[in-house]
Short mmCIF file of C-alpha atoms and ligand atoms in Angstrom, two decimals:
data_model
loop_
_atom_site.label_atom_id
_atom_site.label_comp_id
_atom_site.label_asym_id
_atom_site.label_seq_id
_atom_site.Cartn_x
_atom_site.Cartn_y
_atom_site.Cartn_z
CA MET A 2 15.74 -13.03 6.06
CA LYS A 3 13.18 -15.13 8.17
CA LEU A 4 9.79 -14.19 9.19
CA ILE A 5 9.33 -12.93 12.96
CA PHE A 6 7.15 -16.14 13.17
CA GLU A 7 9.91 -18.54 12.14
CA LYS A 8 12.31 -16.81 14.33
CA SER A 9 9.93 -17.72 17.47
CA VAL A 10 11.14 -19.94 20.29
CA PRO A 11 8.55 -21.21 22.65
CA GLY A 12 8.48 -19.95 26.00
CA ARG A 13 10.59 -16.99 25.35
CA LYS A 14 9.23 -13.78 26.51
CA LEU A 15 9.48 -10.27 26.88
CA SER A 16 8.69 -8.73 29.82
CA LEU A 17 7.30 -5.20 29.38
CA LEU A 18 4.58 -5.08 31.93
CA PRO A 19 5.00 -5.06 35.65
CA ALA A 20 3.03 -7.76 37.27
CA CYS A 21 -0.94 -7.18 37.80
CA ASP A 22 -1.64 -5.11 40.99
CA VAL A 23 -5.54 -4.76 40.65
CA GLU A 24 -7.88 -7.20 40.55
CA GLU A 25 -8.07 -9.27 37.25
CA TYR A 26 -11.02 -9.19 35.52
CA VAL A 27 -12.30 -12.44 33.56
CA LEU A 28 -14.10 -11.63 30.06
CA PRO A 29 -17.39 -13.39 29.56
CA GLU A 30 -17.47 -16.32 28.01
CA ALA A 31 -19.22 -15.18 25.00
CA PHE A 32 -16.22 -12.73 23.96
CA ALA A 33 -13.52 -14.91 25.03
CA ARG A 34 -11.06 -16.12 22.70
CA ARG A 35 -11.59 -20.02 21.05
CA GLU A 36 -7.67 -20.70 20.93
CA ALA A 37 -4.60 -18.96 22.02
CA LEU A 38 -3.33 -16.48 19.71
CA ASP A 39 -0.23 -17.75 17.68
CA LEU A 40 2.05 -14.61 18.28
CA PRO A 41 5.80 -15.05 18.11
CA GLU A 42 7.83 -15.50 21.31
CA MET A 43 10.81 -13.56 21.41
CA SER A 44 13.16 -11.58 23.22
CA GLU A 45 13.14 -7.55 23.16
CA THR A 46 16.61 -7.58 21.86
CA ASP A 47 15.28 -10.11 19.04
CA VAL A 48 12.26 -8.26 18.04
CA SER A 49 14.31 -4.92 17.92
CA ARG A 50 17.06 -6.63 15.56
CA HIS A 51 14.43 -8.34 13.39
CA TYR A 52 12.75 -4.86 12.68
CA THR A 53 16.08 -2.76 12.23
CA GLU A 54 16.81 -5.83 9.74
CA LEU A 55 14.03 -5.29 7.91
CA CYS A 56 14.30 -1.21 8.01
CA HIS A 57 18.09 -1.80 6.27
CA ASN A 58 16.55 -4.03 3.72
CA VAL A 59 14.25 -0.89 2.75
CA HIS A 60 15.42 2.04 0.19
CA GLY A 61 14.02 5.08 1.47
CA VAL A 62 15.06 8.72 0.88
CA ASN A 63 16.60 9.01 3.97
CA CYS A 64 19.01 6.19 2.65
CA GLY A 65 19.82 7.48 -0.81
CA PHE A 66 18.89 8.94 -4.29
CA TYR A 67 15.34 8.00 -5.30
CA PRO A 68 14.62 9.27 -8.64
CA LEU A 69 11.24 7.33 -9.04
CA GLY A 70 9.45 9.49 -11.75
CA SER A 71 6.21 10.69 -11.63
CA CYS A 72 6.19 9.83 -7.88
CA THR A 73 8.24 12.70 -6.50
CA MET A 74 10.17 10.94 -3.73
CA LYS A 75 11.51 14.03 -2.19
CA TYR A 76 12.81 14.58 1.12
CA ASN A 77 10.00 15.39 3.73
CA PRO A 78 10.91 17.76 6.22
CA ARG A 79 11.01 16.79 10.10
CA ILE A 80 9.20 19.71 11.37
CA ASP A 81 6.22 18.68 9.02
CA GLU A 82 6.12 15.11 11.00
CA GLU A 83 6.44 16.94 14.24
CA MET A 84 3.40 19.26 13.77
CA ALA A 85 1.55 15.97 12.51
CA SER A 86 2.30 14.32 16.14
CA LEU A 87 1.02 17.15 18.15
CA PRO A 88 -1.41 15.59 20.75
CA GLY A 89 -3.99 18.34 19.88
CA PHE A 90 -4.15 16.88 16.18
CA THR A 91 -3.62 13.23 16.66
CA ASP A 92 -5.98 12.93 19.96
CA VAL A 93 -9.19 14.52 18.15
CA HIS A 94 -12.17 12.69 17.78
CA PRO A 95 -13.74 13.29 14.51
CA LEU A 96 -17.10 13.67 16.29
CA ALA A 97 -15.92 16.14 18.77
CA PRO A 98 -18.20 19.29 19.06
CA ALA A 99 -17.17 22.54 17.06
CA TYR A 100 -15.99 24.59 20.00
CA ALA A 101 -13.36 21.50 20.63
CA THR A 102 -11.96 21.55 17.42
CA GLU A 103 -11.62 25.01 16.24
CA GLY A 104 -7.54 24.58 15.80
CA CYS A 105 -8.20 21.48 13.31
CA ARG A 106 -10.62 23.36 11.56
CA GLU A 107 -8.48 26.10 11.08
CA VAL A 108 -5.52 23.73 9.74
CA LEU A 109 -8.47 22.63 7.28
CA ASP A 110 -9.27 26.26 6.40
CA THR A 111 -5.73 27.24 5.76
CA ALA A 112 -4.70 24.50 3.61
CA LYS A 113 -7.48 24.82 1.81
CA LYS A 114 -6.68 28.69 1.11
CA TYR A 115 -3.14 27.93 0.13
CA LEU A 116 -3.89 25.18 -1.84
CA CYS A 117 -6.64 26.85 -3.99
CA GLU A 118 -4.17 29.76 -4.44
CA ILE A 119 -1.63 27.45 -5.87
CA SER A 120 -4.07 25.38 -7.92
CA GLY A 121 -6.09 28.38 -9.17
CA MET A 122 -9.43 26.84 -7.85
CA ASP A 123 -12.23 28.31 -5.69
CA GLU A 124 -13.21 25.30 -3.68
CA MET A 125 -11.43 22.30 -2.15
CA THR A 126 -12.36 18.89 -0.41
CA PHE A 127 -9.71 16.85 1.85
CA GLN A 128 -11.77 13.80 1.54
CA PRO A 129 -9.90 11.69 -1.04
CA ALA A 130 -7.02 9.29 0.80
CA ALA A 131 -5.26 9.00 -2.59
CA GLY A 132 -4.46 10.57 -5.90
CA ALA A 133 -6.79 7.72 -7.91
CA HIS A 134 -9.57 8.22 -5.18
CA GLY A 135 -9.08 12.02 -6.08
CA GLU A 136 -9.53 11.26 -9.77
CA PHE A 137 -12.75 9.55 -9.05
CA THR A 138 -14.13 12.22 -6.87
CA GLY A 139 -13.53 14.66 -9.70
CA VAL A 140 -14.64 12.92 -12.66
CA MET A 141 -17.87 12.37 -10.47
CA LEU A 142 -18.08 16.09 -10.19
CA ILE A 143 -17.95 16.25 -14.07
CA LYS A 144 -20.50 13.46 -14.24
CA GLN A 145 -22.92 15.14 -11.82
CA TYR A 146 -22.52 18.40 -13.75
CA HIS A 147 -23.90 17.30 -17.19
CA ARG A 148 -26.48 15.26 -15.27
CA SER A 149 -27.82 18.48 -13.17
CA ARG A 150 -28.29 20.10 -17.00
CA GLY A 151 -29.95 17.11 -18.30
CA ASP A 152 -27.25 16.63 -20.68
CA GLU A 153 -27.20 12.71 -20.36
CA LYS A 154 -25.51 12.07 -23.63
CA ARG A 155 -22.07 13.38 -22.86
CA THR A 156 -20.85 9.63 -22.03
CA LYS A 157 -16.95 9.79 -23.03
CA ILE A 158 -13.99 11.11 -21.28
CA ILE A 159 -10.82 11.44 -23.47
CA VAL A 160 -7.54 10.63 -22.02
CA PRO A 161 -4.08 10.97 -23.93
CA ASP A 162 -2.20 7.84 -24.47
CA SER A 163 0.54 9.19 -21.91
CA ALA A 164 -1.82 9.28 -19.23
CA HIS A 165 -1.00 7.51 -15.89
CA GLY A 166 -3.04 4.38 -15.76
CA THR A 167 -5.37 5.46 -13.15
CA ASN A 168 -6.98 8.09 -15.41
CA PRO A 169 -8.54 5.50 -17.88
CA ALA A 170 -9.54 3.36 -14.89
CA THR A 171 -11.22 6.31 -13.13
CA ALA A 172 -13.00 7.15 -16.10
CA ALA A 173 -14.40 3.71 -16.47
CA MET A 174 -15.25 3.37 -12.83
CA CYS A 175 -17.24 6.66 -13.04
CA GLY A 176 -19.23 4.96 -15.94
CA PHE A 177 -17.72 6.82 -18.87
CA ASP A 178 -16.27 5.01 -21.84
CA VAL A 179 -12.60 6.28 -22.38
CA VAL A 180 -11.30 7.65 -25.76
CA ASN A 181 -7.37 7.29 -25.86
CA ILE A 182 -5.46 9.77 -28.04
CA ALA A 183 -2.19 9.20 -29.52
CA SER A 184 0.31 11.92 -28.57
CA ALA A 185 2.15 14.05 -31.02
CA PRO A 186 5.82 12.99 -31.63
CA ASN A 187 6.77 15.65 -29.01
CA GLY A 188 4.85 13.85 -26.52
CA CYS A 189 2.37 16.47 -26.11
CA VAL A 190 -1.45 16.30 -27.12
CA ASP A 191 -2.12 16.07 -30.88
CA LEU A 192 -4.37 18.95 -31.71
CA GLU A 193 -5.92 17.16 -34.65
CA ALA A 194 -6.64 13.89 -32.52
CA LEU A 195 -7.98 15.89 -29.89
CA LYS A 196 -10.75 17.57 -32.71
CA ALA A 197 -11.12 14.43 -34.18
CA VAL A 198 -12.72 12.99 -30.96
CA LEU A 199 -14.21 15.99 -29.56
CA GLY A 200 -18.20 16.20 -29.83
CA ASP A 201 -21.38 16.63 -27.95
CA ASP A 202 -20.78 13.08 -26.47
CA THR A 203 -17.66 14.46 -24.81
CA ALA A 204 -18.03 14.74 -20.96
CA GLY A 205 -14.45 15.90 -20.40
CA LEU A 206 -10.81 15.50 -20.92
CA MET A 207 -8.32 14.03 -18.11
CA LEU A 208 -4.73 15.75 -18.53
CA THR A 209 -1.37 15.77 -16.86
CA ASN A 210 0.33 19.02 -17.49
CA PRO A 211 3.55 18.85 -17.53
CA ASN A 212 2.73 15.28 -18.98
CA THR A 213 4.33 12.13 -17.97
CA VAL A 214 7.31 12.82 -20.15
CA GLY A 215 8.17 15.83 -18.16
CA ILE A 216 7.08 18.47 -20.92
CA PHE A 217 4.77 21.39 -20.34
CA ASP A 218 1.97 21.16 -23.22
CA GLU A 219 2.47 24.61 -24.90
CA ASN A 220 -0.92 24.41 -26.31
CA ILE A 221 -2.62 24.13 -22.91
CA LEU A 222 -4.96 26.93 -23.57
CA GLU A 223 -5.85 25.76 -26.98
CA ILE A 224 -6.38 22.20 -25.62
CA THR A 225 -9.01 23.48 -22.87
CA ARG A 226 -10.88 25.97 -24.96
CA LEU A 227 -11.31 23.27 -27.48
CA VAL A 228 -12.74 21.04 -25.06
CA HIS A 229 -14.92 23.68 -23.34
CA ASP A 230 -16.00 24.63 -27.03
CA ALA A 231 -17.29 21.34 -27.17
CA GLY A 232 -19.19 21.26 -24.00
CA GLY A 233 -16.90 19.30 -22.18
CA LEU A 234 -14.96 19.80 -18.83
CA CYS A 235 -11.35 19.78 -17.79
CA TYR A 236 -9.87 17.68 -15.03
CA TYR A 237 -6.22 18.08 -14.45
CA ASP A 238 -4.41 15.27 -13.13
CA GLY A 239 -2.20 17.49 -10.44
CA ALA A 240 -0.79 13.97 -8.77
CA ASN A 241 2.64 15.78 -8.91
CA LEU A 242 2.69 19.60 -8.73
CA ASN A 243 6.39 20.01 -8.18
CA ALA A 244 7.37 21.82 -11.50
CA VAL A 245 4.48 24.44 -11.40
CA MET A 246 3.40 25.03 -7.79
CA GLY A 247 3.86 29.06 -7.30
CA ILE A 248 4.82 29.09 -11.09
CA VAL A 249 1.34 28.46 -12.94
CA ARG A 250 -1.99 27.67 -12.00
CA PRO A 251 -4.18 24.94 -13.77
CA GLY A 252 -7.28 27.10 -12.83
CA ASP A 253 -5.48 29.60 -15.39
CA MET A 254 -4.82 27.15 -17.83
CA GLY A 255 -8.39 26.18 -18.46
CA PHE A 256 -9.15 23.79 -16.20
CA ASP A 257 -12.22 23.19 -13.93
CA CYS A 258 -11.31 20.74 -11.50
CA ILE A 259 -8.01 18.99 -10.28
CA HIS A 260 -6.50 16.71 -7.74
CA MET A 261 -3.38 17.16 -5.92
CA ASN A 262 -1.51 14.20 -4.15
CA LEU A 263 -0.51 15.99 -0.86
CA HIS A 264 1.61 12.86 -0.54
CA LYS A 265 3.58 13.23 -3.61
CA THR A 266 4.41 17.30 -3.74
CA PHE A 267 3.28 18.41 -0.17
CA ALA A 268 5.26 16.83 2.37
CA THR A 269 3.89 13.23 3.30
CA PRO A 270 6.30 10.57 2.75
CA HIS A 271 5.10 7.77 0.82
CA GLY A 272 5.76 4.76 -0.88
CA GLY A 273 5.17 1.88 1.68
CA GLY A 274 1.18 2.49 1.12
CA GLY A 275 0.62 4.78 4.14
CA PRO A 276 -1.79 7.69 4.67
CA GLY A 277 -2.18 9.87 1.90
CA ALA A 278 -4.52 12.55 0.70
CA GLY A 279 -5.83 13.50 -3.00
CA ALA A 280 -7.13 16.72 -2.17
CA VAL A 281 -9.58 17.73 -4.79
CA GLY A 282 -10.36 21.40 -6.13
CA CYS A 283 -12.96 22.68 -8.45
CA LYS A 284 -14.07 26.35 -9.78
CA SER A 285 -17.05 27.53 -7.96
CA PHE A 286 -19.63 26.55 -10.58
CA LEU A 287 -18.99 22.79 -9.62
CA LYS A 288 -19.00 23.65 -5.87
CA GLU A 289 -22.53 22.25 -5.38
CA PHE A 290 -21.51 18.80 -6.48
CA MET A 291 -18.51 18.29 -4.02
CA PRO A 292 -18.49 16.07 -1.11
CA ARG A 293 -19.78 17.22 2.00
CA SER A 294 -18.30 17.54 5.37
CA ALA A 295 -15.31 19.85 4.70
CA THR A 296 -15.36 20.29 8.27
CA MET A 297 -14.36 18.51 11.03
CA GLN A 298 -18.17 17.76 11.62
CA GLY A 299 -20.01 14.94 9.10
CA GLU A 300 -22.85 16.65 7.79
CA GLY A 301 -24.16 14.03 5.59
CA GLY A 302 -24.56 14.01 1.76
CA ILE A 303 -22.23 12.76 -0.67
CA GLN A 304 -19.17 11.39 0.89
CA VAL A 305 -16.30 9.54 -0.68
CA ARG A 306 -14.57 9.28 2.83
CA GLY A 307 -15.31 9.81 6.20
CA PHE A 308 -15.10 13.47 7.86
CA SER A 309 -12.07 15.16 6.49
CA GLY A 310 -10.20 12.38 5.17
CA ASN A 311 -6.69 11.95 6.57
CA PHE A 312 -6.36 14.87 8.37
CA LEU A 313 -2.77 14.44 9.73
CA VAL A 314 -1.41 14.55 5.99
CA VAL A 315 -3.09 18.03 5.68
CA VAL A 316 -1.33 19.27 8.73
CA LYS A 317 2.01 18.36 7.03
CA ALA A 318 0.69 19.92 3.97
CA MET A 319 -0.07 23.33 6.00
CA THR A 320 3.18 23.24 7.83
CA TYR A 321 5.19 22.49 4.55
CA LEU A 322 3.26 25.44 3.14
CA LEU A 323 4.09 27.78 6.22
CA THR A 324 7.39 26.95 6.37
CA LEU A 325 8.42 27.50 2.43
CA GLY A 326 5.99 30.58 2.33
CA ARG A 327 5.58 32.70 -0.85
CA GLU A 328 9.06 32.68 -2.03
CA GLY A 329 10.03 28.75 -0.98
CA VAL A 330 7.14 27.22 -2.81
CA PRO A 331 8.06 28.51 -6.35
CA GLU A 332 11.75 28.17 -5.40
CA ALA A 333 11.18 24.48 -4.53
CA ALA A 334 9.59 24.33 -8.38
CA VAL A 335 12.11 26.19 -10.03
CA ASN A 336 14.84 23.86 -8.17
CA ALA A 337 12.99 20.61 -9.15
CA VAL A 338 13.22 21.75 -12.61
CA LEU A 339 16.76 22.99 -12.63
CA ASN A 340 17.73 19.43 -10.92
CA ALA A 341 16.25 17.49 -13.61
CA ASN A 342 17.53 19.35 -16.55
CA TYR A 343 20.93 19.02 -15.00
CA LEU A 344 20.89 15.59 -14.48
CA MET A 345 19.49 14.98 -17.98
CA GLN A 346 22.30 17.29 -19.30
CA ARG A 347 24.99 15.00 -17.51
CA ILE A 348 23.59 11.51 -18.36
CA LYS A 349 22.78 12.70 -22.12
CA GLY A 350 26.19 11.73 -23.45
CA THR A 351 25.46 8.28 -22.69
CA PHE A 352 21.89 7.29 -22.79
CA THR A 353 19.21 9.01 -25.02
CA PRO A 354 16.51 11.33 -23.74
CA ALA A 355 13.44 10.31 -25.32
CA PHE A 356 12.55 14.15 -25.97
CA ASP A 357 15.69 16.14 -26.30
CA ARG A 358 14.54 19.57 -25.24
CA ILE A 359 13.96 21.50 -21.90
CA CYS A 360 12.04 19.14 -19.68
CA MET A 361 10.13 19.90 -16.53
CA HIS A 362 10.60 18.41 -13.20
CA GLU A 363 11.19 14.86 -14.58
CA PHE A 364 12.80 13.46 -17.83
CA VAL A 365 12.35 9.90 -19.71
CA LEU A 366 15.48 7.92 -21.28
CA ASP A 367 14.57 5.68 -24.22
CA LEU A 368 16.91 2.91 -24.11
CA SER A 369 15.94 0.93 -27.17
CA GLU A 370 18.98 1.83 -29.18
CA PHE A 371 21.13 0.65 -25.96
CA LYS A 372 19.27 -2.43 -25.88
CA LYS A 373 19.60 -3.04 -29.42
CA GLU A 374 23.44 -2.61 -29.36
CA THR A 375 23.97 -4.33 -26.20
CA GLY A 376 20.90 -6.50 -25.44
CA VAL A 377 20.65 -4.96 -21.89
CA SER A 378 17.26 -3.74 -21.28
CA ALA A 379 15.75 -0.88 -19.08
CA LEU A 380 14.96 -3.43 -16.46
CA ASP A 381 18.75 -4.71 -16.41
CA VAL A 382 19.76 -1.08 -16.14
CA ALA A 383 17.37 -0.37 -13.25
CA LYS A 384 18.19 -3.78 -11.58
CA THR A 385 21.91 -2.90 -11.75
CA LEU A 386 21.11 0.49 -10.36
CA ILE A 387 20.06 -1.19 -6.87
CA ASP A 388 23.65 -2.56 -6.39
CA TYR A 389 24.96 0.62 -6.64
CA GLY A 390 22.49 2.10 -3.68
CA MET A 391 20.28 4.23 -6.13
CA HIS A 392 16.54 3.39 -6.41
CA PRO A 393 15.64 2.47 -9.88
CA PRO A 394 13.79 5.33 -11.91
CA THR A 395 10.04 4.20 -13.38
CA MET A 396 10.34 1.61 -15.56
CA TYR A 397 8.39 1.10 -18.96
CA PHE A 398 6.21 4.23 -18.36
CA PRO A 399 4.75 6.26 -19.79
CA LEU A 400 3.89 3.48 -22.47
CA ILE A 401 4.56 5.71 -25.25
CA VAL A 402 8.40 5.12 -24.82
CA HIS A 403 9.80 2.02 -25.43
CA GLU A 404 12.30 0.80 -22.96
CA ALA A 405 11.72 3.68 -20.79
CA LEU A 406 13.39 4.99 -17.78
CA MET A 407 11.89 8.01 -16.33
CA LEU A 408 13.74 10.36 -13.65
CA GLU A 409 12.57 12.69 -11.38
CA PRO A 410 15.63 13.72 -8.99
CA THR A 411 13.44 16.41 -7.14
CA GLU A 412 14.82 19.59 -5.77
CA THR A 413 15.79 18.21 -2.35
CA GLU A 414 19.12 16.50 -4.08
CA SER A 415 22.36 18.30 -4.07
CA LYS A 416 24.50 18.64 -7.35
CA GLU A 417 27.21 16.32 -5.69
CA THR A 418 24.12 13.72 -5.56
CA LEU A 419 23.26 14.36 -9.07
CA ASP A 420 26.93 14.04 -10.34
CA TRP A 421 27.01 10.81 -8.44
CA ALA A 422 24.02 9.64 -9.96
CA ALA A 423 25.28 10.81 -13.47
CA GLU A 424 28.59 8.91 -12.92
CA ILE A 425 26.63 5.83 -12.25
CA PHE A 426 24.58 6.09 -15.51
CA ARG A 427 28.09 6.56 -17.23
CA LYS A 428 29.58 3.37 -15.75
CA LEU A 429 26.22 1.41 -16.45
CA TYR A 430 26.39 2.44 -20.08
CA GLN A 431 29.89 1.06 -20.30
CA MET A 432 29.21 -2.12 -18.59
CA GLY A 433 25.98 -2.54 -20.76
CA HIS A 434 28.64 -2.85 -23.46
CA ASP A 435 31.53 -4.60 -21.74
CA ASP A 436 29.63 -7.03 -19.40
CA PRO A 437 26.21 -7.42 -20.18
CA SER A 438 25.97 -10.76 -18.60
CA TYR A 439 26.38 -9.04 -15.45
CA MET A 440 23.34 -6.83 -15.79
CA HIS A 441 21.21 -9.62 -16.84
CA ALA A 442 21.84 -10.99 -13.57
CA ALA A 443 21.38 -7.82 -11.61
CA PRO A 444 20.84 -6.95 -8.54
CA HIS A 445 23.78 -9.23 -7.04
CA HIS A 446 23.51 -7.61 -3.46
CA ALA A 447 19.81 -7.21 -2.87
CA GLN A 448 17.66 -9.71 -0.70
CA ILE A 449 15.28 -10.28 -3.60
CA GLY A 450 16.54 -10.04 -7.22
CA ARG A 451 14.18 -10.98 -9.75
CA PRO A 452 11.16 -11.69 -8.43
CA ASP A 453 8.49 -13.42 -10.65
CA GLU A 454 6.04 -10.45 -11.44
CA VAL A 455 3.49 -12.41 -13.63
CA GLY A 456 3.23 -15.29 -11.11
CA ALA A 457 2.99 -12.90 -8.11
CA ALA A 458 0.25 -11.12 -9.66
CA ARG A 459 -1.56 -14.41 -11.26
CA ASN A 460 -1.02 -16.64 -8.02
CA PRO A 461 -0.60 -14.06 -5.49
CA VAL A 462 0.40 -15.65 -1.91
CA LEU A 463 -0.73 -13.00 0.43
CA ARG A 464 -0.76 -15.15 3.88
CA TRP A 465 1.93 -16.88 5.75
CA LYS A 466 0.73 -20.11 6.78
CA LYS A 467 2.52 -21.92 9.53
CA ALA A 468 4.00 -25.24 8.11
C1 PLP B 513 0.86 8.87 -8.56
C2 PLP B 513 -0.01 9.47 -9.57
C3 PLP B 513 -1.39 9.34 -9.58
C4 PLP B 513 -2.16 8.03 -8.53
O1 PLP B 513 -2.06 8.90 -7.11
P1 PLP B 513 -2.04 7.47 -6.12
O2 PLP B 513 -1.99 8.27 -4.63
O3 PLP B 513 -0.90 6.54 -6.33
O4 PLP B 513 -3.68 7.29 -6.37
C5 PLP B 513 -2.18 9.60 -10.52
N1 PLP B 513 -1.55 10.33 -11.30
C6 PLP B 513 -0.30 10.63 -11.49
C7 PLP B 513 0.14 11.59 -12.69
C8 PLP B 513 0.42 10.33 -10.61
O5 PLP B 513 1.69 10.20 -10.79
#
């Protein structure tokens, strides 16, 4: 597909504006552009077709199944978008006086009340713009807490090897040494490995539960108790709360602070790099270290982002929670878990689950045996799925499973879709044995097949230059 600049035809115009009927104002020379802007010249029809074509080349939740594990690519109800586009929310200025922003503050307060209830936390900020940003904010709370007590020797953050890559990155960015611990064979925290690294230099532990293999850690209370006994704090990576919202609370599991990705669990579409929100919650003893400006008014003090962060994302989260209500929130979680288990059971006869037990909202397939038998890798399977209209699952994550495919169907998929997906997986399993070379070369029907990922990372070309 050509870039819009390459489609430009000199002199072609789209006339949207009527002829100017007021006196033209000429900008002072100092502000004037030195050279003409090199914009594409196109008709309205061609612009419309260009963007529609782009749109057709993207696979979103509205196009089809999108089981991208750990990312919760679920359907986001339209009403949430509608509420977030009300002019009273979109047109408000962050410096508007308090009397003019009461409604917005009520949104923030309401969302905070519900999300504190769901997470078992006492205080919350909506400033962080993403999950990783929330982790940074949360781990800084831990740092401030130890510092405020003069406990400067706590320099280590413990992170299990199943963690999302942002966890060790966050700990390092906050100036901590990262201590990796190996998971037990069942994918959970190895208690002995944890005990071995705990000490008076432990600042805290970062944990995802259910973890990244989709299993709820049975020893969670013991884990948080051990960390607390050593004088450390417990950070909950709640990027994805789909399996537990309204069922169990991180606060009750013994966690002291948490972030939640409103753009995964709470109704903001994501994946295209749009605005998100990593709401950070904490127990009351950490409240004094929270970023300021929980209201629309900037109050100064520590801030990780201006004002109240991405406010409209909070509007969507609040709308989502109000529409689901007290019964709907846990029901969504139950259905997310049911759907994941159903799909895992349907696929199980062919590809092998990495952990063959009841899963939470997601599960991981281990394709190493399949690869040994057929030479077809998890990457080949993922690429072939594209040809069948399915977004590939998360690949090669978590790192503790080799040839991993991680599937999270979410609660918004029907039984028919799950049956269809299971059928595709069965087909690809067979294809791996019958026609592996077809799969090595897949996808056969996509705009881009197998980009040079290493080349793209090493020598990124981020700007288009006219020939
Ligand atoms: C998505 C995710 C993150 C990071 O969230 P971003 O908004 O992408 O920064 C962190 N931890 C887990 C477990 C996640 O799934």
